[in-house]
PDB file of C-alpha atoms in Angstrom:
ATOM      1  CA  UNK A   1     -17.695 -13.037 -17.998  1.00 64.00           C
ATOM      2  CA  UNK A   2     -14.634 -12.304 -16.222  1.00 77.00           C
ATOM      3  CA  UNK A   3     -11.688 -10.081 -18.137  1.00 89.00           C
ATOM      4  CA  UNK A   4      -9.036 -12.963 -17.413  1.00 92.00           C
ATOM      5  CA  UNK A   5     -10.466 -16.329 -17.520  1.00 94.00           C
ATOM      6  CA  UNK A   6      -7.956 -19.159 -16.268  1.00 96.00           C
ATOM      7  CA  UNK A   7      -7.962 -22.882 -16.419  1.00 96.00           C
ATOM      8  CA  UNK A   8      -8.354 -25.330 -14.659  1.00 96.00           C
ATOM      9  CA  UNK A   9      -9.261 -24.363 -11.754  1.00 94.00           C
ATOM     10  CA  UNK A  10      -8.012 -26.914 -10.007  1.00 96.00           C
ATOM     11  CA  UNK A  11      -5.192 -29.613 -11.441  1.00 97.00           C
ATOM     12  CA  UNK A  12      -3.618 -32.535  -9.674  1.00 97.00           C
ATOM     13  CA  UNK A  13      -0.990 -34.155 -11.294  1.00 97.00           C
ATOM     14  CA  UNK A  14       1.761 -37.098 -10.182  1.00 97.00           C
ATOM     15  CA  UNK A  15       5.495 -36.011  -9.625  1.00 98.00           C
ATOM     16  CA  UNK A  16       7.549 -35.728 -12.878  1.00 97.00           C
ATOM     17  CA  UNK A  17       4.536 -34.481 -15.011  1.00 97.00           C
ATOM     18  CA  UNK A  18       4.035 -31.671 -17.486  1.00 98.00           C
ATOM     19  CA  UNK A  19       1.428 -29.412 -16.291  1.00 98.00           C
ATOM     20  CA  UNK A  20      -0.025 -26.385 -18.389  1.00 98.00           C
ATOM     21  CA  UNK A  21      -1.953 -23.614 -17.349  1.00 98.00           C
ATOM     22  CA  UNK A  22      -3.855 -21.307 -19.253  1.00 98.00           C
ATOM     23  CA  UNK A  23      -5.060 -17.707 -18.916  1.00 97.00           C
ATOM     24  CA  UNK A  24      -7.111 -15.585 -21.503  1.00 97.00           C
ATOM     25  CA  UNK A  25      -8.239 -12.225 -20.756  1.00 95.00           C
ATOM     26  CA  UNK A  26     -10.323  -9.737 -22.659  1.00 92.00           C
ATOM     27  CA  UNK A  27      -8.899  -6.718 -22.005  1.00 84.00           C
ATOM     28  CA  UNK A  28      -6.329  -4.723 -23.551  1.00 86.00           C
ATOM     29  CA  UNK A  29      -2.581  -5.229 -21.858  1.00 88.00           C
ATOM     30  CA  UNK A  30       0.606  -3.780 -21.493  1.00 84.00           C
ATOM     31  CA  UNK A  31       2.192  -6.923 -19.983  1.00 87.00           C
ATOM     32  CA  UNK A  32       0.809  -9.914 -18.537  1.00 92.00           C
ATOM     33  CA  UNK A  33       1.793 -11.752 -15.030  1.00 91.00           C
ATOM     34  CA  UNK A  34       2.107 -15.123 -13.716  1.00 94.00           C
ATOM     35  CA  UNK A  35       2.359 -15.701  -9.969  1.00 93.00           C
ATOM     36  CA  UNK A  36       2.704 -17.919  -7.494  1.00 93.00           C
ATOM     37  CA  UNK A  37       0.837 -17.837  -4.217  1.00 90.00           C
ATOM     38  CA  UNK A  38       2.212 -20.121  -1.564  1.00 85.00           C
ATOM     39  CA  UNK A  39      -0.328 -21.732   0.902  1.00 80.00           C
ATOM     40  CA  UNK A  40       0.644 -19.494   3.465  1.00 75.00           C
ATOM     41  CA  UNK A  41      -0.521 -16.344   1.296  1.00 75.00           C
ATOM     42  CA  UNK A  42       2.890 -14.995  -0.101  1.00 78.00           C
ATOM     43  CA  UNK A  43       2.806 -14.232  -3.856  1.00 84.00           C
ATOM     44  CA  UNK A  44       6.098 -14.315  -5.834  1.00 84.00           C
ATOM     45  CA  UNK A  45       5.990 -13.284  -9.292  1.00 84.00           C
ATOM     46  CA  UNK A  46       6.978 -15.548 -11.641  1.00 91.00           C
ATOM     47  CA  UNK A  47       6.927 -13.749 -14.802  1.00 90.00           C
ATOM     48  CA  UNK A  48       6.156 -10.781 -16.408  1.00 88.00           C
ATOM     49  CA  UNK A  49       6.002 -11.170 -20.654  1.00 90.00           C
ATOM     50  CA  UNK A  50       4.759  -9.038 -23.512  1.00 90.00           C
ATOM     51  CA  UNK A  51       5.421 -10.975 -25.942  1.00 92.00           C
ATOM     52  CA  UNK A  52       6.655 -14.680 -26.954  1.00 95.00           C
ATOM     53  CA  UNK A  53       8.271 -16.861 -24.260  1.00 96.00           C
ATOM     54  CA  UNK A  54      10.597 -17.320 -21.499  1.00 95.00           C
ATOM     55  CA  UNK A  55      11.744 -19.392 -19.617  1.00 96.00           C
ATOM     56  CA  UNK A  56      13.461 -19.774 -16.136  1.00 94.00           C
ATOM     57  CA  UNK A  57      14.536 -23.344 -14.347  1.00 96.00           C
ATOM     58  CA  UNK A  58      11.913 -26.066 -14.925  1.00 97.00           C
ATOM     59  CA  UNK A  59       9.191 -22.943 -15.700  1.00 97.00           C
ATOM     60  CA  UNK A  60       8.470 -21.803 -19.138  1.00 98.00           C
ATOM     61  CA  UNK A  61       5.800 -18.556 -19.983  1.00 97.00           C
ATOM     62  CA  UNK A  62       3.946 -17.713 -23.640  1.00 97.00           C
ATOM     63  CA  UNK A  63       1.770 -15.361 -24.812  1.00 97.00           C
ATOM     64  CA  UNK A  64      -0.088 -15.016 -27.935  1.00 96.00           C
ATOM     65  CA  UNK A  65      -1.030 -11.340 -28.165  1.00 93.00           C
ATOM     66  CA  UNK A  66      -3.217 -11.825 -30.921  1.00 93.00           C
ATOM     67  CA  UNK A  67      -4.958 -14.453 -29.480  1.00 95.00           C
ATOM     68  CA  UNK A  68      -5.124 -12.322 -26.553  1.00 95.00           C
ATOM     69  CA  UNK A  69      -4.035 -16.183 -24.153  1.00 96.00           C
ATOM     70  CA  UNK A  70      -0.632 -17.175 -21.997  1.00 97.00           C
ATOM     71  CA  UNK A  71       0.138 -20.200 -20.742  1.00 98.00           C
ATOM     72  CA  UNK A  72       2.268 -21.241 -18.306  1.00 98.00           C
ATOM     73  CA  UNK A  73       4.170 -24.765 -18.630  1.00 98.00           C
ATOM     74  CA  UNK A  74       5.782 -26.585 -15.299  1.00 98.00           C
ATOM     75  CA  UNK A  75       7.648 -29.542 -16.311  1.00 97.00           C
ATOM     76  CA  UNK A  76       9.242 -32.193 -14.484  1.00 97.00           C
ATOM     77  CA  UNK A  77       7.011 -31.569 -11.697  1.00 97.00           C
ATOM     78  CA  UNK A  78       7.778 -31.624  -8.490  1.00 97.00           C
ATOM     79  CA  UNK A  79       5.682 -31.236  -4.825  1.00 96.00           C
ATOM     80  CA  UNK A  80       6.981 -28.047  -4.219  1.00 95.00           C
ATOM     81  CA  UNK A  81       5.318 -26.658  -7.151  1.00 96.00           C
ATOM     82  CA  UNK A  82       2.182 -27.274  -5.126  1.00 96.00           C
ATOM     83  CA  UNK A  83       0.692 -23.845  -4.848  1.00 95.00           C
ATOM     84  CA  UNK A  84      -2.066 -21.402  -6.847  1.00 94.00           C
ATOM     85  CA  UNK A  85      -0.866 -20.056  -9.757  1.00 96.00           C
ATOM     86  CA  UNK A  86      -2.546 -16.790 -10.849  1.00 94.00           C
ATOM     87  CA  UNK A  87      -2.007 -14.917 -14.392  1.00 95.00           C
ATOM     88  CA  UNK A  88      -2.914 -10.988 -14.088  1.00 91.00           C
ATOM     89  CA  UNK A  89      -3.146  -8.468 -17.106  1.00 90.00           C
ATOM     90  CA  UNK A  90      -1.417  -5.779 -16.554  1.00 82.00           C
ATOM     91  CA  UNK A  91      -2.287  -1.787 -18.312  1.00 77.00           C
ATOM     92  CA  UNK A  92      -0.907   1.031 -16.780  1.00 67.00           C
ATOM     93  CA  UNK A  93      -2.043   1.431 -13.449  1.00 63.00           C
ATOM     94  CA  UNK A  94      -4.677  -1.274 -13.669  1.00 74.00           C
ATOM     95  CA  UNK A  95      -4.321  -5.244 -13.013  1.00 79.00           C
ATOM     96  CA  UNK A  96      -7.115  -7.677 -13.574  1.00 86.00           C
ATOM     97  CA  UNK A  97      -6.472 -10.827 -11.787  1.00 89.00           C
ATOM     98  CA  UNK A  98      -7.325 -14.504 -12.520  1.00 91.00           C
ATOM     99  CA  UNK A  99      -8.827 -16.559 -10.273  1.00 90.00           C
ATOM    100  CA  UNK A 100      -6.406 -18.803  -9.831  1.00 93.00           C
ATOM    101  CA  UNK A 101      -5.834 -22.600 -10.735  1.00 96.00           C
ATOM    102  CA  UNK A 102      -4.593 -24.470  -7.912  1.00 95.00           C
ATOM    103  CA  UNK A 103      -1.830 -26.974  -8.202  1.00 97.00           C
ATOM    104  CA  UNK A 104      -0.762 -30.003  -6.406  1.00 97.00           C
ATOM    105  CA  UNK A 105       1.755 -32.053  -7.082  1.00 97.00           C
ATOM    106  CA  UNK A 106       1.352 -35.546  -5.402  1.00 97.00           C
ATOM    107  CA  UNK A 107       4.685 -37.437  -4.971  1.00 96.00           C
TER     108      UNK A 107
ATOM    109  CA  UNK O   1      15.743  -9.769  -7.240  1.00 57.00           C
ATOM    110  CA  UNK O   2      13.503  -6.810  -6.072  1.00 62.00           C
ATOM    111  CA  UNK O   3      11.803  -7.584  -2.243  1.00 84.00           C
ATOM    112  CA  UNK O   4       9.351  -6.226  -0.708  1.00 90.00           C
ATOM    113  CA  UNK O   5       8.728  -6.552   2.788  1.00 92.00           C
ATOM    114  CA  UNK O   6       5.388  -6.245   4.714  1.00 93.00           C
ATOM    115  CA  UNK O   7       4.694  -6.454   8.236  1.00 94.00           C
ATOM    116  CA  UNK O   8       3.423  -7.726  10.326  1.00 94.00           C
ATOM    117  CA  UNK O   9       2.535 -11.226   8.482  1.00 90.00           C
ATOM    118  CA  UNK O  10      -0.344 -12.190  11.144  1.00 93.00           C
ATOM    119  CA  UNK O  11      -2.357  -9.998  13.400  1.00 96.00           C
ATOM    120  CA  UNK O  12      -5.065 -10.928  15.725  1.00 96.00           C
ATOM    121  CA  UNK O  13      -6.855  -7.679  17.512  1.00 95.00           C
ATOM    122  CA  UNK O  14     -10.516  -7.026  19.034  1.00 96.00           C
ATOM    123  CA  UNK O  15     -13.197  -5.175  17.410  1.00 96.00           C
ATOM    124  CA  UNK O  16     -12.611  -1.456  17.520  1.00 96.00           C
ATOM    125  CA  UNK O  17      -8.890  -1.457  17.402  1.00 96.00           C
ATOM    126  CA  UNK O  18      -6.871   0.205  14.130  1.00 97.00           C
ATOM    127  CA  UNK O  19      -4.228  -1.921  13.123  1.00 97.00           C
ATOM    128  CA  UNK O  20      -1.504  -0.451  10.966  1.00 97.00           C
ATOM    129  CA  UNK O  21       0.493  -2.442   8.019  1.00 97.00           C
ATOM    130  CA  UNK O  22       3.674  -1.303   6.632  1.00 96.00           C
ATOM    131  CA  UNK O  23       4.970  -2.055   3.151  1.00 95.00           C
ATOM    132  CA  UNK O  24       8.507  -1.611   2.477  1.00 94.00           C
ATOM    133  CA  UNK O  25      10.489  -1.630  -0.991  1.00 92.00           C
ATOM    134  CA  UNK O  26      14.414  -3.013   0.643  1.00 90.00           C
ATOM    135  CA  UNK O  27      16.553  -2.211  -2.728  1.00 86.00           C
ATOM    136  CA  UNK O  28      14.488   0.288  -4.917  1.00 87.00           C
ATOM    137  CA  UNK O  29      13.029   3.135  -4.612  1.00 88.00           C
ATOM    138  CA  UNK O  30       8.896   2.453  -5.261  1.00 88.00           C
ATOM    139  CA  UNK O  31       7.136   5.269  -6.452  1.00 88.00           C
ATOM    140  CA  UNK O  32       3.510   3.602  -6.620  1.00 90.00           C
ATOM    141  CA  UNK O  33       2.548   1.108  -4.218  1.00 93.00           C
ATOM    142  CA  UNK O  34      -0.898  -1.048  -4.168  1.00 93.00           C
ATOM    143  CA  UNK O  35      -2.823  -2.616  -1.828  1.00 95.00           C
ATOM    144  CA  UNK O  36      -4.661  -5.613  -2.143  1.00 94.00           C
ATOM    145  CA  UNK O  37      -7.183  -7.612  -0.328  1.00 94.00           C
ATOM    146  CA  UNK O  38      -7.741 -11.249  -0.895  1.00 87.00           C
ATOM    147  CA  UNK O  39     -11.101 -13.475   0.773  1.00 85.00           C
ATOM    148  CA  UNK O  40     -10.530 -17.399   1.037  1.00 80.00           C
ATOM    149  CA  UNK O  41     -10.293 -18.823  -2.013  1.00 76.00           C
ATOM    150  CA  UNK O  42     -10.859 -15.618  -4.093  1.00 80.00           C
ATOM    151  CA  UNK O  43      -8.796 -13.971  -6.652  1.00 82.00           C
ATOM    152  CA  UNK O  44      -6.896 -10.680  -5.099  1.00 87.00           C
ATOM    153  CA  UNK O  45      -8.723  -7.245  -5.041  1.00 89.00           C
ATOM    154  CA  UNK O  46      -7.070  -4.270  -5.728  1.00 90.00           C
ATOM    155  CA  UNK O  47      -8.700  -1.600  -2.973  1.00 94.00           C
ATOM    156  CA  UNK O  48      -6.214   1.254  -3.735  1.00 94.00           C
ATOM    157  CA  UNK O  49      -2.751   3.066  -5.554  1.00 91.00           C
ATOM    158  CA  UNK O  50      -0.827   4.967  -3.839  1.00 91.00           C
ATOM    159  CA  UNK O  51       1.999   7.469  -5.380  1.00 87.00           C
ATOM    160  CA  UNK O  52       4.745   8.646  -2.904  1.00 84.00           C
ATOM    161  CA  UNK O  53       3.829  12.586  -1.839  1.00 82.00           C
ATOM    162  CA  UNK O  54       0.465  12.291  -3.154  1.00 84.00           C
ATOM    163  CA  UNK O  55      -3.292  11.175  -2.061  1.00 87.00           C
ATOM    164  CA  UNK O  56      -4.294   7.487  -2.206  1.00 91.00           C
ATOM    165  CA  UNK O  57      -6.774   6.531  -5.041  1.00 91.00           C
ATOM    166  CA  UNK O  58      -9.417   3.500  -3.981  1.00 94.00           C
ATOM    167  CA  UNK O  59     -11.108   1.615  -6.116  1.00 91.00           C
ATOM    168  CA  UNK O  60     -14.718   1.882  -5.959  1.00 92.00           C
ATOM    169  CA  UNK O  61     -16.586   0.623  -2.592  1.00 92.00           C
ATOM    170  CA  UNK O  62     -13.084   1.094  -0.605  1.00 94.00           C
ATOM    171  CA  UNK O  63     -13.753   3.364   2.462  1.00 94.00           C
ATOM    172  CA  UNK O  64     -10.794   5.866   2.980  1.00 92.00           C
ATOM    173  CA  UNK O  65     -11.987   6.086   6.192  1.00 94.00           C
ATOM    174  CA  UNK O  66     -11.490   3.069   7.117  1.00 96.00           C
ATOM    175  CA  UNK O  67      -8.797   2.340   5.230  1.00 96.00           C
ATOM    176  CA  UNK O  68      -6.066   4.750   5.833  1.00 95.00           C
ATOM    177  CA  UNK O  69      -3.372   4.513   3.226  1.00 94.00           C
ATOM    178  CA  UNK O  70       0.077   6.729   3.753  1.00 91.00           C
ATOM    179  CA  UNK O  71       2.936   6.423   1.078  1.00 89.00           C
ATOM    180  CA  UNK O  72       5.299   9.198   2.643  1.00 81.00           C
ATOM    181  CA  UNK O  73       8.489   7.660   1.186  1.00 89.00           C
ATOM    182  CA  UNK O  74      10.134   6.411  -1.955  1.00 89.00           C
ATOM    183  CA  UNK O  75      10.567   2.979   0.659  1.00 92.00           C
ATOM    184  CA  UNK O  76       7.292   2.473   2.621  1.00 93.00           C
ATOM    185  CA  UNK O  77       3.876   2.855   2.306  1.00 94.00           C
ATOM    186  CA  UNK O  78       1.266   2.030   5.430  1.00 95.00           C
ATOM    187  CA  UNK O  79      -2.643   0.694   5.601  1.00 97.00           C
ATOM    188  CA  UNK O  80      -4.510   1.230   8.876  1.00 97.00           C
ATOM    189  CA  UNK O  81      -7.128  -0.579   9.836  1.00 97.00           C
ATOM    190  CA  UNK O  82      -9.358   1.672  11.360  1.00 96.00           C
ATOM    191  CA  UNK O  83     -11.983   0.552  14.281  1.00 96.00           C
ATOM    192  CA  UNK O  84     -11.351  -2.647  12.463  1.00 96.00           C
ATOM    193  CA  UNK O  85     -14.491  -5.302  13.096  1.00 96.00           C
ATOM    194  CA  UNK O  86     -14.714  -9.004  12.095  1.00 95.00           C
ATOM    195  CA  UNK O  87     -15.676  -8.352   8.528  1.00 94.00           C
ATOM    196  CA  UNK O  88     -12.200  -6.899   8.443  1.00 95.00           C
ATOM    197  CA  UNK O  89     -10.753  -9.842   8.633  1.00 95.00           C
ATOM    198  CA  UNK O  90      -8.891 -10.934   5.207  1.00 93.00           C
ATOM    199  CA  UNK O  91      -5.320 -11.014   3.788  1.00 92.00           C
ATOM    200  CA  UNK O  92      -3.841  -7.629   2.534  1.00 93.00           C
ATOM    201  CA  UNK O  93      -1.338  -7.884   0.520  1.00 92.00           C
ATOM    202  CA  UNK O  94       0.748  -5.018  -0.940  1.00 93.00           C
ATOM    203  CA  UNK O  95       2.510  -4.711  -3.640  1.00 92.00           C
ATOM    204  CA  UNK O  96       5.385  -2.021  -5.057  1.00 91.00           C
ATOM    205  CA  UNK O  97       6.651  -0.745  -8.586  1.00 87.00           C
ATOM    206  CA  UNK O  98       9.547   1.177  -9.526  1.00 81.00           C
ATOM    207  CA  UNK O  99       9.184   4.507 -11.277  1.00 76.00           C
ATOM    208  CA  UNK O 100       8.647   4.312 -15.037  1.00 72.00           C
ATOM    209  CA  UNK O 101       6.367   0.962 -14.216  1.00 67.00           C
ATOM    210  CA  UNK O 102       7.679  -2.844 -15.186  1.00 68.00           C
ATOM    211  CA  UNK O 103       7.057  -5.047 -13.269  1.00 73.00           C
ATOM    212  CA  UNK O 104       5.191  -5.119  -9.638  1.00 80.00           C
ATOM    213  CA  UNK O 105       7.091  -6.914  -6.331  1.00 85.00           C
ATOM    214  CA  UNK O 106       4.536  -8.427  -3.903  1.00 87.00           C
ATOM    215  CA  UNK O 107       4.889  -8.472  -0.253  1.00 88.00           C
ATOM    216  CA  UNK O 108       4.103 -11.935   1.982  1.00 85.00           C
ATOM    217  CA  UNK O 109       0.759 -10.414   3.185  1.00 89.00           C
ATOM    218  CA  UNK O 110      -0.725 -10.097   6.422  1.00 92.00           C
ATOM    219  CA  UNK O 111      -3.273 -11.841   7.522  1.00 93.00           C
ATOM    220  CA  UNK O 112      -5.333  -9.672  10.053  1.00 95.00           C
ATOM    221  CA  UNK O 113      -8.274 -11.616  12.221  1.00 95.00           C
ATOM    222  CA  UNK O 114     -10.505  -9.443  14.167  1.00 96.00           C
ATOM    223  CA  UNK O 115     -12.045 -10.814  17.128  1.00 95.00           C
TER     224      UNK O 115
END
């Protein structure tokens, strides 16, 4: 069993819908991550939470510690958002990554 | 926001060449930098930490030999490639952290083909 489990793996969903993701890892964490890889490789991180939620633009982040599970929430989505989204646990020096779920948005 | 540049984003070389990848922090000063390798369709591999002035550490099955890592500044941190050979080929991503640690900025990647 992997240390961060994510689902789906994949997700296709029409233009203007709510998507959630969800990532639940094993492992203890200082911080957990959210990023976005692009289909041309580049990763941008997204988010990086502890605790509760946040939120920036049409993107929105929890995490449960106790329930040791984030999820990350698109809404009103949009084509652009097309793209793999990958949570990572982060402990010190150490980051286990997700798999990935990829995303596309169909118009 | 924090960027991280790394270059070059593509490169296509024979077998046997050494191909060198730099990682640069633009607006902070990065004392631990990480490299990352990623297959098609797989999840990204750390292969090794580097702290500015100090030795690389690679994870377990990383070659050091073959995969030279040099973090000689607060600002940049290099992978080479040595004698690289098809199985080489992948995208390496880096990624940096300020001192104190928080969050980590990833570079675009660079996708290296070996012929």
């Amino acid at each position: 069993k992997n240390e961060v489990e994510q689902s789906p793996q994949n997700l296709t969903a029409q233009e203007g819908e709510f998507i959630t993701i969800n990532c639940s890892y094993s492992v203890g964490i200082s911080a957990l991550h959210w990023l976005q890889q692009h289909p041309g490789g580049g990763i941008v991180s997204l988010f990086m939470l502890s605790s509760g939620k946040k939120k920036h633009g049409r993107l929105i982040a929890t995490i449960n510690i106790q329930e040791k599970h984030s999820s990350l929430h698109i809404t009103a989505s949009h084509p652009r958002d097309s793209a793999v989204y990958i949570c990572a646990a982060h402990n010190n020096n150490d980051m286990r990554f997700g798999a990935g779920t990829r995303l596309t948005v169909k118009p | 926001g924090a960027v991280v540049s790394q270059h070059p984003s593509r490169v296509i070389c024979k077998s046997g060449t050494s191909v060198k990848i730099e990682c640069r922090s633009l607006d902070f000063q990065a004392t631990t930098m990480f490299w990352y390798r990623q297959f098609p369709k797989q999840s990204l591999m750390l292969m090794a930490t580097s702290n500015e002035g100090s030795k690389a550490t690679y994870e377990q099955g990383v070659e050091k030999d073959k995969f030279l890592i040099n973090h000689a500044s607060l600002t940049l941190s290099t992978l080479t490639v040595t004698s690289a050979h098809p199985e080489d080929s992948s995208f390496y991503i880096c990624s940096a952290r300020r001192a104190g640690g928080g969050i980590q900025y990833f570079g675009a990647g660079t996708r290296l083909s070996v012929l």
